[in-house]
Amino acid sequence: MAKEKMRERIVEAARRLFLENGYNNVLVDDIVRDLGISKKTIYNHFAGKSDMLKACIDQFVAEYDRDAEAIINDVDLSLRQKLAEYLRFVGVSFANISQEFL
């Protein structure tokens, strides 16, 4: 369980740094420094920075799908309300992506 928790911490830190600074502007050393862990710990969980990016994207997609499904399946909302809520959700979901990341 502790191994999975560390992997989650690495993905969260990498995701935040990638979104704030752009993928190309973040080094593995930056993630290590942010978390206060060793490079060895990073490489025990990921083959490299691109592997971390893939995990970040997978996490984003899973969260997005979960939250979008919740809106679509909300029986208390009309179709118009679902559409409005979904459009707001899309905007909020992508608002944190910096120009550097793109």
Short mmCIF file of N, CA and C in Angstrom, two decimals:
data_model
loop_
_atom_site.label_atom_id
_atom_site.label_comp_id
_atom_site.label_asym_id
_atom_site.label_seq_id
_atom_site.Cartn_x
_atom_site.Cartn_y
_atom_site.Cartn_z
N MET A 1 0.82 -1.20 0.00
CA MET A 1 0.00 0.00 0.00
C MET A 1 0.86 1.26 0.00
N ALA A 2 1.94 1.25 0.75
CA ALA A 2 2.81 2.43 0.81
C ALA A 2 3.42 2.73 -0.55
N LYS A 3 3.70 1.68 -1.32
CA LYS A 3 4.28 1.88 -2.65
C LYS A 3 3.29 2.61 -3.56
N GLU A 4 2.02 2.23 -3.48
CA GLU A 4 1.00 2.89 -4.30
C GLU A 4 0.81 4.33 -3.87
N LYS A 5 0.87 4.58 -2.57
CA LYS A 5 0.73 5.95 -2.05
C LYS A 5 1.85 6.84 -2.57
N MET A 6 3.09 6.32 -2.58
CA MET A 6 4.22 7.09 -3.09
C MET A 6 4.03 7.38 -4.58
N ARG A 7 3.58 6.40 -5.32
CA ARG A 7 3.34 6.60 -6.76
C ARG A 7 2.31 7.72 -6.96
N GLU A 8 1.26 7.72 -6.17
CA GLU A 8 0.24 8.77 -6.26
C GLU A 8 0.83 10.14 -5.94
N ARG A 9 1.68 10.21 -4.93
CA ARG A 9 2.33 11.48 -4.58
C ARG A 9 3.20 11.98 -5.73
N ILE A 10 3.92 11.07 -6.36
CA ILE A 10 4.78 11.45 -7.49
C ILE A 10 3.93 11.97 -8.64
N VAL A 11 2.86 11.27 -8.95
CA VAL A 11 1.98 11.69 -10.06
C VAL A 11 1.38 13.06 -9.77
N GLU A 12 0.92 13.27 -8.55
CA GLU A 12 0.33 14.56 -8.18
C GLU A 12 1.34 15.70 -8.33
N ALA A 13 2.55 15.48 -7.83
CA ALA A 13 3.58 16.52 -7.92
C ALA A 13 3.97 16.77 -9.38
N ALA A 14 4.16 15.70 -10.13
CA ALA A 14 4.52 15.84 -11.54
C ALA A 14 3.42 16.57 -12.30
N ARG A 15 2.19 16.20 -12.05
CA ARG A 15 1.05 16.83 -12.73
C ARG A 15 1.02 18.33 -12.45
N ARG A 16 1.15 18.68 -11.18
CA ARG A 16 1.12 20.10 -10.81
C ARG A 16 2.27 20.85 -11.47
N LEU A 17 3.47 20.30 -11.42
CA LEU A 17 4.63 20.99 -12.00
C LEU A 17 4.53 21.06 -13.52
N PHE A 18 4.08 19.99 -14.16
CA PHE A 18 3.90 20.00 -15.62
C PHE A 18 2.89 21.07 -16.04
N LEU A 19 1.77 21.14 -15.32
CA LEU A 19 0.73 22.10 -15.66
C LEU A 19 1.18 23.54 -15.41
N GLU A 20 1.92 23.76 -14.34
CA GLU A 20 2.37 25.11 -14.00
C GLU A 20 3.49 25.59 -14.92
N ASN A 21 4.42 24.70 -15.24
CA ASN A 21 5.66 25.11 -15.92
C ASN A 21 5.83 24.59 -17.32
N GLY A 22 5.02 23.63 -17.71
CA GLY A 22 5.19 22.99 -19.00
C GLY A 22 6.07 21.76 -18.87
N TYR A 23 5.74 20.74 -19.60
CA TYR A 23 6.46 19.46 -19.53
C TYR A 23 7.95 19.63 -19.80
N ASN A 24 8.30 20.37 -20.84
CA ASN A 24 9.71 20.54 -21.21
C ASN A 24 10.52 21.34 -20.20
N ASN A 25 9.84 22.12 -19.37
CA ASN A 25 10.54 22.95 -18.38
C ASN A 25 10.69 22.28 -17.01
N VAL A 26 10.21 21.06 -16.89
CA VAL A 26 10.30 20.34 -15.62
C VAL A 26 11.30 19.19 -15.77
N LEU A 27 12.22 19.13 -14.84
CA LEU A 27 13.19 18.04 -14.78
C LEU A 27 12.78 17.07 -13.69
N VAL A 28 13.24 15.84 -13.81
CA VAL A 28 13.01 14.86 -12.74
C VAL A 28 13.55 15.43 -11.42
N ASP A 29 14.66 16.15 -11.49
CA ASP A 29 15.24 16.78 -10.30
C ASP A 29 14.25 17.75 -9.63
N ASP A 30 13.43 18.43 -10.43
CA ASP A 30 12.43 19.35 -9.86
C ASP A 30 11.38 18.58 -9.07
N ILE A 31 10.96 17.45 -9.58
CA ILE A 31 9.96 16.62 -8.90
C ILE A 31 10.56 16.05 -7.62
N VAL A 32 11.79 15.58 -7.71
CA VAL A 32 12.52 15.05 -6.55
C VAL A 32 12.61 16.11 -5.46
N ARG A 33 13.00 17.31 -5.84
CA ARG A 33 13.15 18.42 -4.90
C ARG A 33 11.80 18.79 -4.28
N ASP A 34 10.77 18.84 -5.11
CA ASP A 34 9.44 19.19 -4.63
C ASP A 34 8.94 18.21 -3.57
N LEU A 35 9.21 16.93 -3.78
CA LEU A 35 8.72 15.90 -2.86
C LEU A 35 9.70 15.59 -1.73
N GLY A 36 10.95 16.01 -1.88
CA GLY A 36 11.94 15.69 -0.87
C GLY A 36 12.29 14.21 -0.84
N ILE A 37 12.34 13.60 -2.02
CA ILE A 37 12.67 12.18 -2.13
C ILE A 37 13.88 12.02 -3.03
N SER A 38 14.37 10.81 -3.17
CA SER A 38 15.53 10.55 -4.02
C SER A 38 15.10 10.22 -5.45
N LYS A 39 16.03 10.37 -6.38
CA LYS A 39 15.76 9.98 -7.76
C LYS A 39 15.48 8.49 -7.83
N LYS A 40 16.16 7.73 -6.99
CA LYS A 40 15.96 6.28 -6.98
C LYS A 40 14.49 5.95 -6.70
N THR A 41 13.89 6.70 -5.78
CA THR A 41 12.48 6.47 -5.47
C THR A 41 11.61 6.72 -6.71
N ILE A 42 11.90 7.78 -7.43
CA ILE A 42 11.16 8.07 -8.68
C ILE A 42 11.30 6.91 -9.65
N TYR A 43 12.54 6.46 -9.85
CA TYR A 43 12.80 5.42 -10.84
C TYR A 43 12.36 4.03 -10.37
N ASN A 44 12.03 3.88 -9.09
CA ASN A 44 11.42 2.64 -8.62
C ASN A 44 9.97 2.55 -9.09
N HIS A 45 9.38 3.71 -9.42
CA HIS A 45 7.98 3.76 -9.81
C HIS A 45 7.78 4.06 -11.29
N PHE A 46 8.71 4.77 -11.90
CA PHE A 46 8.55 5.20 -13.29
C PHE A 46 9.85 5.01 -14.06
N ALA A 47 9.73 4.69 -15.33
CA ALA A 47 10.90 4.51 -16.19
C ALA A 47 11.56 5.85 -16.49
N GLY A 48 10.80 6.92 -16.47
CA GLY A 48 11.33 8.24 -16.77
C GLY A 48 10.23 9.28 -16.77
N LYS A 49 10.59 10.48 -17.18
CA LYS A 49 9.66 11.60 -17.15
C LYS A 49 8.46 11.36 -18.07
N SER A 50 8.67 10.79 -19.22
CA SER A 50 7.54 10.54 -20.14
C SER A 50 6.57 9.52 -19.55
N ASP A 51 7.07 8.58 -18.78
CA ASP A 51 6.21 7.61 -18.09
C ASP A 51 5.36 8.32 -17.03
N MET A 52 5.94 9.31 -16.36
CA MET A 52 5.17 10.10 -15.40
C MET A 52 4.09 10.91 -16.10
N LEU A 53 4.42 11.48 -17.26
CA LEU A 53 3.43 12.24 -18.02
C LEU A 53 2.26 11.35 -18.42
N LYS A 54 2.56 10.15 -18.86
CA LYS A 54 1.49 9.21 -19.23
C LYS A 54 0.60 8.92 -18.02
N ALA A 55 1.20 8.72 -16.85
CA ALA A 55 0.41 8.47 -15.63
C ALA A 55 -0.45 9.68 -15.29
N CYS A 56 0.09 10.87 -15.49
CA CYS A 56 -0.68 12.10 -15.23
C CYS A 56 -1.88 12.20 -16.17
N ILE A 57 -1.65 11.90 -17.43
CA ILE A 57 -2.74 11.94 -18.42
C ILE A 57 -3.79 10.89 -18.09
N ASP A 58 -3.33 9.67 -17.75
CA ASP A 58 -4.27 8.61 -17.39
C ASP A 58 -5.12 9.02 -16.19
N GLN A 59 -4.49 9.65 -15.20
CA GLN A 59 -5.22 10.10 -14.01
C GLN A 59 -6.24 11.18 -14.39
N PHE A 60 -5.83 12.14 -15.21
CA PHE A 60 -6.74 13.20 -15.64
C PHE A 60 -7.94 12.62 -16.37
N VAL A 61 -7.70 11.69 -17.29
CA VAL A 61 -8.78 11.09 -18.07
C VAL A 61 -9.74 10.33 -17.17
N ALA A 62 -9.21 9.58 -16.23
CA ALA A 62 -10.06 8.81 -15.30
C ALA A 62 -10.93 9.75 -14.47
N GLU A 63 -10.34 10.82 -13.95
CA GLU A 63 -11.10 11.80 -13.16
C GLU A 63 -12.15 12.50 -14.02
N TYR A 64 -11.75 12.88 -15.23
CA TYR A 64 -12.66 13.57 -16.14
C TYR A 64 -13.85 12.68 -16.47
N ASP A 65 -13.58 11.43 -16.83
CA ASP A 65 -14.65 10.49 -17.16
C ASP A 65 -15.60 10.30 -15.99
N ARG A 66 -15.04 10.13 -14.80
CA ARG A 66 -15.85 9.91 -13.60
C ARG A 66 -16.79 11.11 -13.36
N ASP A 67 -16.22 12.31 -13.43
CA ASP A 67 -17.01 13.50 -13.15
C ASP A 67 -18.02 13.80 -14.26
N ALA A 68 -17.65 13.55 -15.49
CA ALA A 68 -18.58 13.75 -16.61
C ALA A 68 -19.75 12.78 -16.52
N GLU A 69 -19.46 11.54 -16.19
CA GLU A 69 -20.52 10.53 -16.02
C GLU A 69 -21.48 10.93 -14.91
N ALA A 70 -20.95 11.50 -13.83
CA ALA A 70 -21.81 11.93 -12.72
C ALA A 70 -22.79 13.00 -13.19
N ILE A 71 -22.33 13.91 -14.03
CA ILE A 71 -23.22 14.95 -14.56
C ILE A 71 -24.27 14.33 -15.47
N ILE A 72 -23.83 13.49 -16.38
CA ILE A 72 -24.73 12.88 -17.35
C ILE A 72 -25.79 12.02 -16.67
N ASN A 73 -25.40 11.33 -15.62
CA ASN A 73 -26.31 10.39 -14.95
C ASN A 73 -27.11 11.01 -13.80
N ASP A 74 -26.98 12.30 -13.60
CA ASP A 74 -27.71 12.97 -12.52
C ASP A 74 -29.19 13.08 -12.89
N VAL A 75 -30.01 12.28 -12.24
CA VAL A 75 -31.44 12.23 -12.57
C VAL A 75 -32.20 13.48 -12.11
N ASP A 76 -31.57 14.29 -11.27
CA ASP A 76 -32.23 15.50 -10.79
C ASP A 76 -32.06 16.69 -11.74
N LEU A 77 -31.28 16.51 -12.80
CA LEU A 77 -31.03 17.60 -13.75
C LEU A 77 -31.78 17.35 -15.05
N SER A 78 -32.31 18.43 -15.62
CA SER A 78 -32.92 18.34 -16.94
C SER A 78 -31.81 18.26 -17.99
N LEU A 79 -32.16 17.97 -19.20
CA LEU A 79 -31.17 17.91 -20.28
C LEU A 79 -30.46 19.26 -20.42
N ARG A 80 -31.20 20.34 -20.36
CA ARG A 80 -30.62 21.68 -20.46
C ARG A 80 -29.65 21.93 -19.30
N GLN A 81 -30.03 21.54 -18.09
CA GLN A 81 -29.15 21.72 -16.93
C GLN A 81 -27.89 20.85 -17.06
N LYS A 82 -28.06 19.63 -17.56
CA LYS A 82 -26.91 18.75 -17.77
C LYS A 82 -25.93 19.37 -18.76
N LEU A 83 -26.47 19.90 -19.85
CA LEU A 83 -25.61 20.52 -20.86
C LEU A 83 -24.88 21.72 -20.28
N ALA A 84 -25.57 22.57 -19.54
CA ALA A 84 -24.94 23.74 -18.93
C ALA A 84 -23.87 23.31 -17.93
N GLU A 85 -24.18 22.34 -17.11
CA GLU A 85 -23.23 21.85 -16.11
C GLU A 85 -22.02 21.20 -16.78
N TYR A 86 -22.26 20.46 -17.83
CA TYR A 86 -21.16 19.80 -18.55
C TYR A 86 -20.24 20.83 -19.20
N LEU A 87 -20.81 21.85 -19.81
CA LEU A 87 -19.99 22.88 -20.45
C LEU A 87 -19.17 23.65 -19.42
N ARG A 88 -19.76 23.92 -18.26
CA ARG A 88 -19.02 24.56 -17.18
C ARG A 88 -17.88 23.65 -16.72
N PHE A 89 -18.19 22.37 -16.58
CA PHE A 89 -17.21 21.38 -16.16
C PHE A 89 -16.02 21.31 -17.13
N VAL A 90 -16.31 21.33 -18.42
CA VAL A 90 -15.23 21.31 -19.43
C VAL A 90 -14.33 22.52 -19.24
N GLY A 91 -14.92 23.69 -19.09
CA GLY A 91 -14.13 24.91 -18.90
C GLY A 91 -13.25 24.85 -17.67
N VAL A 92 -13.82 24.41 -16.57
CA VAL A 92 -13.06 24.31 -15.32
C VAL A 92 -11.96 23.26 -15.44
N SER A 93 -12.27 22.15 -16.09
CA SER A 93 -11.30 21.05 -16.21
C SER A 93 -10.05 21.45 -16.96
N PHE A 94 -10.20 22.32 -17.94
CA PHE A 94 -9.05 22.68 -18.77
C PHE A 94 -8.47 24.04 -18.42
N ALA A 95 -9.08 24.76 -17.49
CA ALA A 95 -8.62 26.11 -17.13
C ALA A 95 -7.25 26.13 -16.48
N ASN A 96 -6.86 25.06 -15.80
CA ASN A 96 -5.59 25.02 -15.09
C ASN A 96 -4.39 24.66 -15.96
N ILE A 97 -4.63 24.41 -17.22
CA ILE A 97 -3.53 24.04 -18.11
C ILE A 97 -2.86 25.31 -18.61
N SER A 98 -1.60 25.46 -18.28
CA SER A 98 -0.86 26.67 -18.65
C SER A 98 -0.49 26.66 -20.13
N GLN A 99 -0.21 27.82 -20.66
CA GLN A 99 0.24 27.95 -22.05
C GLN A 99 1.56 27.18 -22.24
N GLU A 100 2.40 27.20 -21.21
CA GLU A 100 3.68 26.49 -21.29
C GLU A 100 3.48 24.99 -21.47
N PHE A 101 2.45 24.46 -20.81
CA PHE A 101 2.18 23.03 -20.94
C PHE A 101 1.74 22.69 -22.35
N LEU A 102 0.86 23.53 -22.90
CA LEU A 102 0.36 23.29 -24.24
C LEU A 102 1.46 23.46 -25.26
#
